[in-house]
GROMACS .gro file of C-alpha atoms in nm:
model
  189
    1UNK     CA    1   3.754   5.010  -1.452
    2UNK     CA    2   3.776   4.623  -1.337
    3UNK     CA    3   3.582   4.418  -1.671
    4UNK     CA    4   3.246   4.250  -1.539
    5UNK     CA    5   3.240   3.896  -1.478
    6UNK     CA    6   3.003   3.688  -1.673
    7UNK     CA    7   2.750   3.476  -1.522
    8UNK     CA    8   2.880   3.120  -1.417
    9UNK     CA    9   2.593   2.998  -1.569
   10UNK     CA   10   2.476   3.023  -1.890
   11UNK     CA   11   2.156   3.235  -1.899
   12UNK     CA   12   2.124   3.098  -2.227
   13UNK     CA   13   2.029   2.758  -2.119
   14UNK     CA   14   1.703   2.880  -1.989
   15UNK     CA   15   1.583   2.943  -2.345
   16UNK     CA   16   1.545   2.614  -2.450
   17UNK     CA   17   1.214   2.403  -2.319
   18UNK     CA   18   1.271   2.257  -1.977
   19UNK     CA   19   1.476   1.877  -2.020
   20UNK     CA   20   1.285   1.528  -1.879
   21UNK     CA   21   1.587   1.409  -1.736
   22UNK     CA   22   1.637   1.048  -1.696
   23UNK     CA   23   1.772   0.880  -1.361
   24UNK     CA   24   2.020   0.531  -1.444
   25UNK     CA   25   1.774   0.356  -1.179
   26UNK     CA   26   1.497   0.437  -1.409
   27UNK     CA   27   1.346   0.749  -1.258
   28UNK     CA   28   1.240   1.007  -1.470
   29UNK     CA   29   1.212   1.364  -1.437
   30UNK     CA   30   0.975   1.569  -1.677
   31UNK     CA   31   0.862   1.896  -1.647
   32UNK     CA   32   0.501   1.916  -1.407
   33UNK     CA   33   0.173   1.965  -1.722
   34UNK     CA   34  -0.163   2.110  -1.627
   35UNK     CA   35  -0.264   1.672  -1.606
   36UNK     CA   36  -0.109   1.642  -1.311
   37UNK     CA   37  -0.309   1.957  -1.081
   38UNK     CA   38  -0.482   1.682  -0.954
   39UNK     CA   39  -0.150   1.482  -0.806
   40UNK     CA   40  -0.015   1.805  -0.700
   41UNK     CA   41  -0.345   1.926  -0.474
   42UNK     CA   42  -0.399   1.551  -0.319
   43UNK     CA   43  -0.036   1.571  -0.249
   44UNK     CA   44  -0.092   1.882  -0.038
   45UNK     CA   45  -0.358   1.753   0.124
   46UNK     CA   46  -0.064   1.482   0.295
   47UNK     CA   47  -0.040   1.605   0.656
   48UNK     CA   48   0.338   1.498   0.629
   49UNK     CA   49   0.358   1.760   0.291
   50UNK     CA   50   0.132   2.023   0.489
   51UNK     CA   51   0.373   1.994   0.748
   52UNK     CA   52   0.715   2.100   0.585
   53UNK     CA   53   0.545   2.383   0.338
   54UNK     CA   54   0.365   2.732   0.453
   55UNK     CA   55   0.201   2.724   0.064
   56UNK     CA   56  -0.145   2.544   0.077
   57UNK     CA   57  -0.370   2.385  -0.217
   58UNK     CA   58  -0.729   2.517  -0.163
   59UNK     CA   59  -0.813   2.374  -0.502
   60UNK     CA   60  -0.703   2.246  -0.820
   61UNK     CA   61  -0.756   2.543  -1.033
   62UNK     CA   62  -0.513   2.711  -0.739
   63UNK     CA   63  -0.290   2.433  -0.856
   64UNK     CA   64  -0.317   2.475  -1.229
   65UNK     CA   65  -0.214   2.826  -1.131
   66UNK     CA   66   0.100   2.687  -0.949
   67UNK     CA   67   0.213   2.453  -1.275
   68UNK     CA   68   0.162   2.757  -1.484
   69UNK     CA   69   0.400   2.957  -1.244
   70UNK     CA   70   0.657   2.667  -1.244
   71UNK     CA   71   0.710   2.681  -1.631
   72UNK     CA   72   0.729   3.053  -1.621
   73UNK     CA   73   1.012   3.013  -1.403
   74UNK     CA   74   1.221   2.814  -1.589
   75UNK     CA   75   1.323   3.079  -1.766
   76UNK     CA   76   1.528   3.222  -1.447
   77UNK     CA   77   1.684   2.922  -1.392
   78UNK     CA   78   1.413   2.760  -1.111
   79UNK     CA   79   1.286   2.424  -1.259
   80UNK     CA   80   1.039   2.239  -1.068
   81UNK     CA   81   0.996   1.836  -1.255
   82UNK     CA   82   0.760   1.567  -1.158
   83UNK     CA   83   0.950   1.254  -1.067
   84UNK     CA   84   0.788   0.967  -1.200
   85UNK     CA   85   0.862   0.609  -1.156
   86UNK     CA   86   0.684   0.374  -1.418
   87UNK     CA   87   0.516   0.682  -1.552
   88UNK     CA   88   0.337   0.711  -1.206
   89UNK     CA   89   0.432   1.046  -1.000
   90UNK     CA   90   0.615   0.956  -0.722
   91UNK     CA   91   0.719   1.315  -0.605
   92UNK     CA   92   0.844   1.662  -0.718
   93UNK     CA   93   1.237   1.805  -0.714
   94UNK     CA   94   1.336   2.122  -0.812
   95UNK     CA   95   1.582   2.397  -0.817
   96UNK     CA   96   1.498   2.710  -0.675
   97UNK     CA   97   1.638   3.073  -0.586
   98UNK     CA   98   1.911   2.978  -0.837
   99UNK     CA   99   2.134   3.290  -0.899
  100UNK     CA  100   2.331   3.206  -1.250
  101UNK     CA  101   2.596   3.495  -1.188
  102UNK     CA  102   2.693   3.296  -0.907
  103UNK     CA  103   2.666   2.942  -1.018
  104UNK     CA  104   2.409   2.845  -0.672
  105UNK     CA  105   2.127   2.742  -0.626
  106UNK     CA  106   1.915   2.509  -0.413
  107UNK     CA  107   1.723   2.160  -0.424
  108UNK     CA  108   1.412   2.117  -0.280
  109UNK     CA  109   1.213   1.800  -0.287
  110UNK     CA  110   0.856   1.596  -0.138
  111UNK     CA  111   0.760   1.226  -0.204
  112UNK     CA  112   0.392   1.152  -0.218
  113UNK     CA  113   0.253   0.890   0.095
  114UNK     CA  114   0.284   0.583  -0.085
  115UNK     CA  115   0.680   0.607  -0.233
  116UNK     CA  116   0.769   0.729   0.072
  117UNK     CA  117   1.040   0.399   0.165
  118UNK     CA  118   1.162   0.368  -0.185
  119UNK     CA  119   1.476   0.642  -0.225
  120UNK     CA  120   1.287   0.840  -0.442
  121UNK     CA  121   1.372   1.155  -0.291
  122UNK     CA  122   1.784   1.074  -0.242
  123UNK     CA  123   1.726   0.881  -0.588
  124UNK     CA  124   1.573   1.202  -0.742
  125UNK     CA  125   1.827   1.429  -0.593
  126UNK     CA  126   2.131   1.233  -0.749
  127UNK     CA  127   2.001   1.242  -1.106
  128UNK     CA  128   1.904   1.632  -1.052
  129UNK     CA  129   2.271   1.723  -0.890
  130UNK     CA  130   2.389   1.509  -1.184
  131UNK     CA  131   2.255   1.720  -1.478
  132UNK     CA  132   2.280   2.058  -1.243
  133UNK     CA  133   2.655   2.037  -1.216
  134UNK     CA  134   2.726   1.826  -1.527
  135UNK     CA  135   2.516   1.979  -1.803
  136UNK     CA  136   2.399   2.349  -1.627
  137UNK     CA  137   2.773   2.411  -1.478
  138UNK     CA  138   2.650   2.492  -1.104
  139UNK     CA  139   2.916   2.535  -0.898
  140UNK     CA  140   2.733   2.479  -0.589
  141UNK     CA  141   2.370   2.329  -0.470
  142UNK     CA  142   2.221   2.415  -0.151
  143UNK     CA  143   1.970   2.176   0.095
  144UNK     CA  144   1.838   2.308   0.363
  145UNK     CA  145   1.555   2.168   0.589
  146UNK     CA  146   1.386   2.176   0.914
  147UNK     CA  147   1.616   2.009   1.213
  148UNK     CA  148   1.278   1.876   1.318
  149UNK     CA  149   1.246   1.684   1.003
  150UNK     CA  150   1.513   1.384   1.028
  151UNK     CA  151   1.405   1.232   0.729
  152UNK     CA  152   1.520   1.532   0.514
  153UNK     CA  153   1.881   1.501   0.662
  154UNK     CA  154   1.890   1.129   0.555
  155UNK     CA  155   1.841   1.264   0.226
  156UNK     CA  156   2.073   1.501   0.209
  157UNK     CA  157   2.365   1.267   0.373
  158UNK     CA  158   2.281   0.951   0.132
  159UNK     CA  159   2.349   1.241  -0.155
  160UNK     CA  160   2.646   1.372  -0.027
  161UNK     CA  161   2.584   1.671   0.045
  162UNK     CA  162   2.814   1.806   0.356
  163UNK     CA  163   2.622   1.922   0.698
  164UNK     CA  164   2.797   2.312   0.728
  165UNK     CA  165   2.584   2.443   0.971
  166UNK     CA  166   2.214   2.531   1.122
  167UNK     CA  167   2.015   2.862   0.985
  168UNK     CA  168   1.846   3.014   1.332
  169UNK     CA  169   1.450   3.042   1.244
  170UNK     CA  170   1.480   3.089   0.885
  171UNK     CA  171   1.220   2.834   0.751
  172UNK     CA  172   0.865   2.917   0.805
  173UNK     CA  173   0.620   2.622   0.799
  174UNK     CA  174   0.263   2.526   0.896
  175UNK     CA  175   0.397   2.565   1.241
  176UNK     CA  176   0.568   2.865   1.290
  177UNK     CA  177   0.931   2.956   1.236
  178UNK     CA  178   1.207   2.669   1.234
  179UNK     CA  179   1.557   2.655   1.254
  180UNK     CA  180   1.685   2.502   0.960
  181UNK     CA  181   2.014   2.251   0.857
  182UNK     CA  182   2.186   2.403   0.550
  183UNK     CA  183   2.367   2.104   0.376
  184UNK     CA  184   2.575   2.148   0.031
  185UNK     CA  185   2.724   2.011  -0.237
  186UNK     CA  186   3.017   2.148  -0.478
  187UNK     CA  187   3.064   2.071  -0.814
  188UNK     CA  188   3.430   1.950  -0.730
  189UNK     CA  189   3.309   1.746  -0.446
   0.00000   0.00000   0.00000
C-alpha cells in the first residue's frame, strides 16, 4: 500500500492566533475585531464593493456575525486581515478556499472609496503572498476576478501573478453570473 502524503502545509500553523503582518511600505495587516463591524457594513454599502460580491451587509450585527465567522476560519487555513494604513482601514485581503494537503489557495481583496488610487490592494497582496509562501509554505496562490472588472487585473499583473486563462461563468455577483480571469502565482516564481 503506497504511504500517504502529508499535507504541504502545516495544519499546525492554524493553531496559533492569527499574525498582524507588517508590509515594508508600512501597511499593516491585523486580524478584522468586532470594532471594526462598522467599517466593514459602510464598506458594503460602496456600489463599487456591492458590485464585485453576491454577500450583502443588511446591518452591523449581520457584520459582527461575519468577523466572528472570519476568526473561526482561521483555523482551516482561510484568514481574512484588515489592511490598515496609519492605523486607519484602508481595505480587507484574505486567503480563502485554501486546501493545506495541496499547498493552494486563493487571495481575495477590496479597498474602501477613499484609498482607492493608493496601491493598497497590489501593496496588500505583496506583503500577504510574502508571508503565504515564505512563512505558511504555499506552493501556489490563486486570483481570480471578473473580466469586467479591469481594475482587479491591474492588481494581479503589478503582483506578478501570471494571466493562465478565463473561468466560463464561474463568479456570481450582484449581477448575475460572470466569466472570470484566473491569475497565479508559484512559490518558485
Amino acid at each position: 500500500m503506497p504511504e500517504l502524503m502529508s499535507a504541504v502545509v502545516d495544519p499546525s500553523t492554524f493553531t496559533t492566533a492569527q499574525p498582524t503582518l507588517t508590509g515594508a511600505d508600512g501597511l499593516e495587516l491585523r486580524p478584522w475585531t468586532a470594532a471594526d463591524a462598522r467599517t466593514v457594513y459602510e464598506a458594503f454599502q460602496d456600489p463599487a464593493i456591492r458590485h464585485w460580491h453576491v454577500r450583502t451587509a443588511e446591518s452591523i450585527e449581520q457584520v459582527s456575525r461575519w468577523i466572528l465567522g472570519w476568526a473561526a476560519a482561521w483555523s482551516t487555513g482561510n484568514g481574512q486581515w484588515a489592511v490598515t494604513s496609519d492605523g486607519e482601514v484602508a481595505g480587507r485581503i484574505g486567503l480563502r478556499q485554501s486546501d493545506l494537503s495541496e499547498g493552494v489557495t486563493e487571495l481575495a481583496y477590496w479597498t474602501l472609496p477613499a484609498w482607492r488610487g493608493h496601491s493598497i490592494a497590489p501593496r496588500a497582496a505583496n506583503t500577504l503572498t510574502r508571508w503565504a509562501f515564505d512563512d505558511i509554505g504555499f506552493d501556489r496562490i490563486e486570483l481570480t476576478h471578473s473580466v469586467q472588472n479591469p481594475s482587479s487585473c491591474r492588481v494581479a499583473a503589478k503582483c506578478g501573478f501570471a494571466f493562465e486563462g478565463t473561468l466560463r461563468g464561474a463568479g456570481r455577483h450582484s449581477d448575475g453570473r460572470h466569466d472570470m480571469h484566473l491569475h497565479a502565482r508559484l512559490r518558485t516564481d
